[in-house]
PDB file of C-alpha atoms in Angstrom:
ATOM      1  CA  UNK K   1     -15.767   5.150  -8.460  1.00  0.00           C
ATOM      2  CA  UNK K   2     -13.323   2.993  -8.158  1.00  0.00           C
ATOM      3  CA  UNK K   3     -13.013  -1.160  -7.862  1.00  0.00           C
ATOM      4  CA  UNK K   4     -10.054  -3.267  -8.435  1.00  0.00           C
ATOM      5  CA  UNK K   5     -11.036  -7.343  -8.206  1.00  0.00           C
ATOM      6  CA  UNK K   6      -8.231 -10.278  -7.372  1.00  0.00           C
ATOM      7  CA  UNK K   7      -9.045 -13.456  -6.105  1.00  0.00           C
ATOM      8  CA  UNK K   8      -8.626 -13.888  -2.417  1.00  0.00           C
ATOM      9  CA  UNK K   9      -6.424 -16.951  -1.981  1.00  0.00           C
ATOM     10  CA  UNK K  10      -4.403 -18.905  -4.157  1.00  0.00           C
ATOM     11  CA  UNK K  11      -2.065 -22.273  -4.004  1.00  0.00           C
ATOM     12  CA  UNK K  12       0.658 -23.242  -5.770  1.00  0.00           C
ATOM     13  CA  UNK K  13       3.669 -25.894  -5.585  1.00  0.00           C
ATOM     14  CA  UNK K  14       6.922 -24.883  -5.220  1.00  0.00           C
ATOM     15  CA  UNK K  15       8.670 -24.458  -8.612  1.00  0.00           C
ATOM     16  CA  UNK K  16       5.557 -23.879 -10.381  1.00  0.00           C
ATOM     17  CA  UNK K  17       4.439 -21.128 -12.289  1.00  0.00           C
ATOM     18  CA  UNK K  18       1.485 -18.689 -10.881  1.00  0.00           C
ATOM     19  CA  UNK K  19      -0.580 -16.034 -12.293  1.00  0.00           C
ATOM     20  CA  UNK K  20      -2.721 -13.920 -10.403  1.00  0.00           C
ATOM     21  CA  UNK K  21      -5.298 -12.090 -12.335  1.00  0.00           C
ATOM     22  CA  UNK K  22      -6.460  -8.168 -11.846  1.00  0.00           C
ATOM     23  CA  UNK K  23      -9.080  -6.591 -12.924  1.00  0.00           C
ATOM     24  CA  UNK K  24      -9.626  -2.843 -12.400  1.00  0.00           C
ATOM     25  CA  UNK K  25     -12.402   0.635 -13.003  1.00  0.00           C
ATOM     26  CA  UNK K  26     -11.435   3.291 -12.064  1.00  0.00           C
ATOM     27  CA  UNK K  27     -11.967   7.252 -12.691  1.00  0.00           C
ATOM     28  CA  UNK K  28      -8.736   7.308 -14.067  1.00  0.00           C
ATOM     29  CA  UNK K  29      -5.637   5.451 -14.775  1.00  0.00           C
ATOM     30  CA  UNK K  30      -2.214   6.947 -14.452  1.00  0.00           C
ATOM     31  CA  UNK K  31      -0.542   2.821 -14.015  1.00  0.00           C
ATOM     32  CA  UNK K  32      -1.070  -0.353 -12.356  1.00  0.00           C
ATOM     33  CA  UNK K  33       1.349  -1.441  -9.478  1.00  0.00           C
ATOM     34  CA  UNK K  34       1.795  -4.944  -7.881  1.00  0.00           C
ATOM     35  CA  UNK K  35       2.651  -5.122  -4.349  1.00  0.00           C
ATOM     36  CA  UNK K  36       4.150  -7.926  -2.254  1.00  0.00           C
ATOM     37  CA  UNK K  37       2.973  -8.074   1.628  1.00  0.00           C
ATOM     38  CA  UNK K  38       4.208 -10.369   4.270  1.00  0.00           C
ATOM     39  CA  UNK K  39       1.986 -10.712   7.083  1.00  0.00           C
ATOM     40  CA  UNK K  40       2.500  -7.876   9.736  1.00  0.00           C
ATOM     41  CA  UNK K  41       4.983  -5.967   7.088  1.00  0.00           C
ATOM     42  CA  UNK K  42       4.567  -3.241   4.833  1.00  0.00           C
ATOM     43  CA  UNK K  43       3.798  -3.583   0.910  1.00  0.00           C
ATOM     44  CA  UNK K  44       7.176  -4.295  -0.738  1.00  0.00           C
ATOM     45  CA  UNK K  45       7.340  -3.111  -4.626  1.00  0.00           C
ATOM     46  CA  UNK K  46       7.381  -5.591  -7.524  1.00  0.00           C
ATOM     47  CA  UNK K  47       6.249  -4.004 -10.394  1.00  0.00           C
ATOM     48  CA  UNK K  48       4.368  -0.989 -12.405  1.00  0.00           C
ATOM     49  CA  UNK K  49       2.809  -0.795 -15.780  1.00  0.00           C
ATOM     50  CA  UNK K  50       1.419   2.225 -17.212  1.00  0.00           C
ATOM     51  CA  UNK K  51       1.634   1.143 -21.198  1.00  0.00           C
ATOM     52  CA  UNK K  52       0.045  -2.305 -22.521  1.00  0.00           C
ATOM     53  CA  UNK K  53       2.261  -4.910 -22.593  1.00  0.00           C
ATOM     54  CA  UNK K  54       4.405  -7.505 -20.181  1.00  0.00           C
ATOM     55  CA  UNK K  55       6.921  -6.041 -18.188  1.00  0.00           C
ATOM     56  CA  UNK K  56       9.600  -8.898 -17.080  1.00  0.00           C
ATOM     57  CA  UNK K  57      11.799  -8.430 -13.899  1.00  0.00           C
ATOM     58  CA  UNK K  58      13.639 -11.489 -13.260  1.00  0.00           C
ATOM     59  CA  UNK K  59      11.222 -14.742 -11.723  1.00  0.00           C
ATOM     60  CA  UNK K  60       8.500 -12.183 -11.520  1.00  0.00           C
ATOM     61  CA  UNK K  61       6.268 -10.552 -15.087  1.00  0.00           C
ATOM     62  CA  UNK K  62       3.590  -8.010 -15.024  1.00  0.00           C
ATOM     63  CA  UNK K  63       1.241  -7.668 -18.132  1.00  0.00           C
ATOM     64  CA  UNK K  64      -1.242  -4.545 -18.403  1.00  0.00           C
ATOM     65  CA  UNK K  65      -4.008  -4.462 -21.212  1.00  0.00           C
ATOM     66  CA  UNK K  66      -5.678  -0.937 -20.667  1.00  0.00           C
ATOM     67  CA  UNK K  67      -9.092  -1.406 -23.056  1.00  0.00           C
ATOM     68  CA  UNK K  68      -9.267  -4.896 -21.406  1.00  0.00           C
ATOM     69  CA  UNK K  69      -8.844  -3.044 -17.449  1.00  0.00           C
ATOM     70  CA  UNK K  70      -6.962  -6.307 -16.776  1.00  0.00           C
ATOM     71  CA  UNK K  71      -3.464  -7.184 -15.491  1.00  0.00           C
ATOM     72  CA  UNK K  72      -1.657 -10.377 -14.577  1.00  0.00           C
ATOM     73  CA  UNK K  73       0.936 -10.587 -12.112  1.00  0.00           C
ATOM     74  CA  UNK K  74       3.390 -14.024 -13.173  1.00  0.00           C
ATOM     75  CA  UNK K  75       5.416 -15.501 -10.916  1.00  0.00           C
ATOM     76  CA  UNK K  76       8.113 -18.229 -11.911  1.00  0.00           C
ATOM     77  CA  UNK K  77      10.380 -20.761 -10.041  1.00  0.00           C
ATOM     78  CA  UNK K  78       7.840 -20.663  -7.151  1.00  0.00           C
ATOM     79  CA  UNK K  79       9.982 -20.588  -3.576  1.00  0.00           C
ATOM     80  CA  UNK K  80       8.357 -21.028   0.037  1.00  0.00           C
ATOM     81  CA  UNK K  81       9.128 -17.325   0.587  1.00  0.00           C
ATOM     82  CA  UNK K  82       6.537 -16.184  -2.065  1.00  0.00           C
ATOM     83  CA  UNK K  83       3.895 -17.335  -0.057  1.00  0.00           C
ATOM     84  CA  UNK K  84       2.266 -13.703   0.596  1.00  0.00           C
ATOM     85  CA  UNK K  85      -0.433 -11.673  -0.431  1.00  0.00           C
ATOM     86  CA  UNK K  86       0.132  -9.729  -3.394  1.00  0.00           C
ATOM     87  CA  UNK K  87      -1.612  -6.417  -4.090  1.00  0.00           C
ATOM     88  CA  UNK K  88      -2.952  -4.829  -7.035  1.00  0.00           C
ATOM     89  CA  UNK K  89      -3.473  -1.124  -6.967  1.00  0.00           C
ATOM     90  CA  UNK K  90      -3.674   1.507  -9.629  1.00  0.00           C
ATOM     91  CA  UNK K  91      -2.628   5.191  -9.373  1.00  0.00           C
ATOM     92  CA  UNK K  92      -5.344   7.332 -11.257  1.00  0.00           C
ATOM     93  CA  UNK K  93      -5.115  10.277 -13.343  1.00  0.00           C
ATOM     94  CA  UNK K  94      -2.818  13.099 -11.922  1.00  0.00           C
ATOM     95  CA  UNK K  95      -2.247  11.758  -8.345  1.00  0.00           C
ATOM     96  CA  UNK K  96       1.471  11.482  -7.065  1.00  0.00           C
ATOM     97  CA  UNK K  97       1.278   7.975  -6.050  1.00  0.00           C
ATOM     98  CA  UNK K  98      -1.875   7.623  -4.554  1.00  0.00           C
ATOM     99  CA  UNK K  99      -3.150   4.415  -4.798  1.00  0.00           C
ATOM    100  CA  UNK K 100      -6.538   1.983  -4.824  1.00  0.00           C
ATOM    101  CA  UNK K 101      -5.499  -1.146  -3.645  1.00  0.00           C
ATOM    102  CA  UNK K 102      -7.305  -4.552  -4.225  1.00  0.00           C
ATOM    103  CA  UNK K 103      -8.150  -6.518  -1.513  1.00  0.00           C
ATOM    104  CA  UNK K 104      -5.065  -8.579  -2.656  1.00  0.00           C
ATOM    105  CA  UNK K 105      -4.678 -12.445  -2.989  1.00  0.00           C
ATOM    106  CA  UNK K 106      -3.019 -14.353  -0.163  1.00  0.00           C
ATOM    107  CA  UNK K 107      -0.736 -16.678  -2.413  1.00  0.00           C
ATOM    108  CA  UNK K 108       0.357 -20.128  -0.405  1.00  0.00           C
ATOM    109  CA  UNK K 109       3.289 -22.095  -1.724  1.00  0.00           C
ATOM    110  CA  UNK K 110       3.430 -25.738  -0.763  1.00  0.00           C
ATOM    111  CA  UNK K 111       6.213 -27.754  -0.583  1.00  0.00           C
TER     112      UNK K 111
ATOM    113  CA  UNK Q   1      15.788   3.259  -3.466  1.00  0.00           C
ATOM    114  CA  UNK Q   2      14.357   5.981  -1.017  1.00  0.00           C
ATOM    115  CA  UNK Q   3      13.861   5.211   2.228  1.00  0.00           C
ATOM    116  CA  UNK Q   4      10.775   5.786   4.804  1.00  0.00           C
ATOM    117  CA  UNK Q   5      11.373   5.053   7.928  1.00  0.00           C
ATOM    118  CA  UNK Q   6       7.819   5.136  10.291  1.00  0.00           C
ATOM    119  CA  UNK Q   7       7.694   5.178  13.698  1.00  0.00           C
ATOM    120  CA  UNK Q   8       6.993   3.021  16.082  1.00  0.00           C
ATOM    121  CA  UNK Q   9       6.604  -0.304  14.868  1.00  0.00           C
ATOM    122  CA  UNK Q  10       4.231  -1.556  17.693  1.00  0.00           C
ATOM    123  CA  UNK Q  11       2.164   0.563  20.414  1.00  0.00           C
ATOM    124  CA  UNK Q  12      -0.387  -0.357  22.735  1.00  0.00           C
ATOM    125  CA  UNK Q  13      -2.435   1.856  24.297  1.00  0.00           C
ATOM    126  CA  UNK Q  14      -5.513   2.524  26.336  1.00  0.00           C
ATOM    127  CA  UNK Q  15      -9.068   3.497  25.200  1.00  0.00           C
ATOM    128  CA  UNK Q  16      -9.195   6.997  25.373  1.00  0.00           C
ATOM    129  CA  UNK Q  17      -5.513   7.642  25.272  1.00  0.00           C
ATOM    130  CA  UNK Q  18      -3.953   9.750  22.312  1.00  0.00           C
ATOM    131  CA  UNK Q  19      -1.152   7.840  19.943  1.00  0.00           C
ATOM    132  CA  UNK Q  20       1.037   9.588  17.526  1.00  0.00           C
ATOM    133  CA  UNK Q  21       2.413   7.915  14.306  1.00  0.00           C
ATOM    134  CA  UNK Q  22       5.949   9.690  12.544  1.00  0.00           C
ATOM    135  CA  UNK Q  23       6.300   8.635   9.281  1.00  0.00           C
ATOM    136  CA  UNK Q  24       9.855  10.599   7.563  1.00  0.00           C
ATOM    137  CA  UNK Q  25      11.529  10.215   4.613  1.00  0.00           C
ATOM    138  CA  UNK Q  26      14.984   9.594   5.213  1.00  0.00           C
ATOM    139  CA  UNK Q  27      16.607  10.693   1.682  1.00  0.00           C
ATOM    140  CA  UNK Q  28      14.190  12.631  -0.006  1.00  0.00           C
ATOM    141  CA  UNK Q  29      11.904  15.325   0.347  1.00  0.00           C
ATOM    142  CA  UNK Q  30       8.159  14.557   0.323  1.00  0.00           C
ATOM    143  CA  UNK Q  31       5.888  17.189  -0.332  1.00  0.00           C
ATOM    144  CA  UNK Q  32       3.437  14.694  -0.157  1.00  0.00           C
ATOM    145  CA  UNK Q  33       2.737  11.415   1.855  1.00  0.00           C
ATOM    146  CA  UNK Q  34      -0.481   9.280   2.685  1.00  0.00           C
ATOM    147  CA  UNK Q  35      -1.381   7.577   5.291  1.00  0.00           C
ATOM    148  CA  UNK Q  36      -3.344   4.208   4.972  1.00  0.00           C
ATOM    149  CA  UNK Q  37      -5.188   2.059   7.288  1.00  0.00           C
ATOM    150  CA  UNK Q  38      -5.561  -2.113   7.038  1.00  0.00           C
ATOM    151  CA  UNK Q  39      -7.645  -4.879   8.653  1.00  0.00           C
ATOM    152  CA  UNK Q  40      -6.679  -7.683   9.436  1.00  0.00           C
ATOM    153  CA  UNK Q  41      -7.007  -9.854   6.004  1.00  0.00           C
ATOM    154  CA  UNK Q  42      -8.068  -6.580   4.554  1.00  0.00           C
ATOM    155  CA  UNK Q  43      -6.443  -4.174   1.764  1.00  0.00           C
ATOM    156  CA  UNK Q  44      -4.851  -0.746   2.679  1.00  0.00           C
ATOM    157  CA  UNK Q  45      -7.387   2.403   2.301  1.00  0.00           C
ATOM    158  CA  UNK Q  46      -6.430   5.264   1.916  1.00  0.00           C
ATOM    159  CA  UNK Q  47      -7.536   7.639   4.816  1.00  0.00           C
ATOM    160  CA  UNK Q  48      -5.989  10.892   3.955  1.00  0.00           C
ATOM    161  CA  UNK Q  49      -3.474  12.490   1.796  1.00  0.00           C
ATOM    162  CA  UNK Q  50      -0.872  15.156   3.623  1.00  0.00           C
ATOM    163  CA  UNK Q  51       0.524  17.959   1.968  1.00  0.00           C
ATOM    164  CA  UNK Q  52       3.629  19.973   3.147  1.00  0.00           C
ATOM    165  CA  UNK Q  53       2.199  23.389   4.626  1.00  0.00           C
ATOM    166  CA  UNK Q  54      -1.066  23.045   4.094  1.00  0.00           C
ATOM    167  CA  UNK Q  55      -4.176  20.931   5.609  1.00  0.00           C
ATOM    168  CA  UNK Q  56      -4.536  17.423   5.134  1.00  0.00           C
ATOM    169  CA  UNK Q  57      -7.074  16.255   2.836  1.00  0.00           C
ATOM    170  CA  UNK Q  58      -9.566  13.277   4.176  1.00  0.00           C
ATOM    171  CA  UNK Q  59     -11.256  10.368   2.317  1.00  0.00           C
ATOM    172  CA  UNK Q  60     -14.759  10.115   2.976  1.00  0.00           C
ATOM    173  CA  UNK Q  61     -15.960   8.698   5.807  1.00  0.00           C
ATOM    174  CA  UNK Q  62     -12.344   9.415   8.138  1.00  0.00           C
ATOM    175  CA  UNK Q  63     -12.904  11.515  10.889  1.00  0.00           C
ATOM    176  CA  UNK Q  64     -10.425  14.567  10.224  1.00  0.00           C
ATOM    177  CA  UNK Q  65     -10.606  15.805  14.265  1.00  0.00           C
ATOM    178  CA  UNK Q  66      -9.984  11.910  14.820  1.00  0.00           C
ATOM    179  CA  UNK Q  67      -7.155  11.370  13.229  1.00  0.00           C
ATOM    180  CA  UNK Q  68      -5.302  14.744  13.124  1.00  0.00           C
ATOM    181  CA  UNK Q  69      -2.325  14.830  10.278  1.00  0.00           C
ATOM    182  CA  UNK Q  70       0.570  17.289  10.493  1.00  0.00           C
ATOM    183  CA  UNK Q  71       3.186  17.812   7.649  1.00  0.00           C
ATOM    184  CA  UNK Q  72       5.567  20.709   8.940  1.00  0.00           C
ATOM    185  CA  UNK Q  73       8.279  20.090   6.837  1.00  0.00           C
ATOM    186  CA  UNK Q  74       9.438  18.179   3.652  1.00  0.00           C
ATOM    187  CA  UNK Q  75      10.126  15.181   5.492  1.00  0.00           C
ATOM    188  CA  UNK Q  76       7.455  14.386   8.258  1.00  0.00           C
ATOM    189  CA  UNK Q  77       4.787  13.629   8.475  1.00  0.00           C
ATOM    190  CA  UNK Q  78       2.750  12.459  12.106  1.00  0.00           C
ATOM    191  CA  UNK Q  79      -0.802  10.957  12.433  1.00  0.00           C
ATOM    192  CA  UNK Q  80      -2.420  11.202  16.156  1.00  0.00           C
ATOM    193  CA  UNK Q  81      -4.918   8.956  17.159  1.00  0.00           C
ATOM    194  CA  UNK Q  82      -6.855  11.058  19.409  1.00  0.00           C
ATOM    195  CA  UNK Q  83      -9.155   9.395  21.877  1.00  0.00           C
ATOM    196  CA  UNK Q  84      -8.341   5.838  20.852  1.00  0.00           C
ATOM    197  CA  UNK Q  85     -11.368   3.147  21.070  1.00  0.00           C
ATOM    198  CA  UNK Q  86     -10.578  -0.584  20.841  1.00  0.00           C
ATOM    199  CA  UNK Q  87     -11.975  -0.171  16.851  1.00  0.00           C
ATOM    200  CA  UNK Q  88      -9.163   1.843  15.790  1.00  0.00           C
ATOM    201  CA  UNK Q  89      -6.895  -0.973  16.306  1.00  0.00           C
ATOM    202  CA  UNK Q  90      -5.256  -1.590  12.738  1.00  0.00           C
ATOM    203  CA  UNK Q  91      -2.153  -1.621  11.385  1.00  0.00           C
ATOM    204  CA  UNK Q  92      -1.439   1.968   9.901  1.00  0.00           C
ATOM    205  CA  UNK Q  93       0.719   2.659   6.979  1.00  0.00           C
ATOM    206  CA  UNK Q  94       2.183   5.627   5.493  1.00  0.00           C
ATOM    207  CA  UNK Q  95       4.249   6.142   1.889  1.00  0.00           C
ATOM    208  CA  UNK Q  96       5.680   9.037   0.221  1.00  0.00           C
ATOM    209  CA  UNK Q  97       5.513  10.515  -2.922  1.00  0.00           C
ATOM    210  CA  UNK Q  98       8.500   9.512  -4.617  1.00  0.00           C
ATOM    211  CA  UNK Q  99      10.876  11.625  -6.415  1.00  0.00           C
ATOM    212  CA  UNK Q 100      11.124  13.226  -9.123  1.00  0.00           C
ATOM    213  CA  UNK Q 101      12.446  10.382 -11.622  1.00  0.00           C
ATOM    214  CA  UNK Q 102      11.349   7.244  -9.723  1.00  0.00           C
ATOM    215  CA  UNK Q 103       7.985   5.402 -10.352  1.00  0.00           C
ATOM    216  CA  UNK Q 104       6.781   3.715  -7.218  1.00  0.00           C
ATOM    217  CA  UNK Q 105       5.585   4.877  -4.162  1.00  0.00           C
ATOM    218  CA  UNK Q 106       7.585   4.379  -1.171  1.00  0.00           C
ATOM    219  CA  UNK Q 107       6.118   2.411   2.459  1.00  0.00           C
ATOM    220  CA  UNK Q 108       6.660   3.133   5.532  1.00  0.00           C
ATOM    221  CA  UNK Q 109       7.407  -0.154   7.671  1.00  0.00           C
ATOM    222  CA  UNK Q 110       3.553  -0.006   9.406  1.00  0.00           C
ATOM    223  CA  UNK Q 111       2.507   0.700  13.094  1.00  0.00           C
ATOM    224  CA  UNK Q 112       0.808  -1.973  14.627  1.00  0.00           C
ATOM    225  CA  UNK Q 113      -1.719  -0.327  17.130  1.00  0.00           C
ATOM    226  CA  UNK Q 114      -3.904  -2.039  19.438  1.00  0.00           C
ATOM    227  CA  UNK Q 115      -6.252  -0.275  21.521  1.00  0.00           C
ATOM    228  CA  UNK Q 116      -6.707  -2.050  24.835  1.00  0.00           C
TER     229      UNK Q 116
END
């Protein structure tokens, strides 16, 4: 089966620094995505990691440890327009991009 | 990056009415795409996967006469709502395989269907 835990909300200050924590079993594991989501919008891409490690893309790092089922999604320089919910999802074994999601973690940035 | 452009945004219908989603890739072709369904404060689930020329394959628990799929060619696919109840209002979400080269998925923009 699969399962894929995140918290459900989270709040932060602008300019902080956030992590939001994944943790994941699945039949299967082919990478780890994180998703941005504005209310009403589609899932915007932010980043994938399919080897252990942290993966850094400007304000925004994603960290996979694959015996540990366990990623981290950092985000840096908080800004008002990160307030979202982010989404974990992972792409199991030979599936073109078919994806569990989480049940993602609405992250609110206060001024 | 690729583009997938879905179609409409918004639609409101009435119970019992049918409503059909597009959902095309604009610069690629997709042999693949999947549609996905969300709540409101919910994630996406998958509901089915569409393939190219051939059927449409279901996740448990999706009614496959309910929500018929089509994929006639490499860069449409269309989801009908067929006799629409008030609990099939969702927001509905398709992506598309992405090419050959490029890691992430692809989203459609969502269809926002209420069921009145």
């Amino acid at each position: 089966g699969q399962n894929i835990d995140q918290p459900t909300e989270m709040t932060a200050t602008e300019g902080a620094i956030v992590q939001i924590n994944c943790t994941y079993q699945t039949s299967g594991f082919n990478g780890l995505f994180w998703y941005q989501q504005h209310a009403g919008e589609a899932p915007t891409f932010l980043s994938y990691n399919v080897l252990d490690g942290l993966e850094e893309k400007g304000r925004f790092s994603s960290f996979l440890s694959r015996s540990k089922g366990y990623s981290y999604l950092l985000l840096k320089e908080l800004q008002m327009k990160d307030s979202a919910s982010y989404l974990c999802a992972v792409s199991p074994s030979g599936s073109a991009r078919q994806l569990t999601f989480g049940s993602g973690t609405q992250l609110t940035v206060l001024p | 990056g690729a583009v997938v452009s879905q179609h409409p945004s918004r639609v409101i219908c009435k119970s019992g009415t049918s409503v059909k989603i597009e959902c095309r890739s604009l610069d690629f072709q997709a042999t693949t795409m999947f549609w996905y369904r969300q709540f409101p404060k919910q994630s996406l689930m998958l509901m089915a996967t569409s393939n190219e020329g051939s059927k449409a394959t279901y996740e448990q628990g999706v009614e496959k006469d309910k929500f018929l799929i089509n994929h006639a060619s490499l860069t449409l696919s269309t989801l009908t709502v067929t006799s629409a109840h008030p609990e099939d209002s969702s927001f509905y979400i398709c992506s598309a395989s992405s090419p050959r080269g490029v890691t992430e998925a692809f989203f459609g923009q969502g269809t926002r269907l209420t069921v009145v």
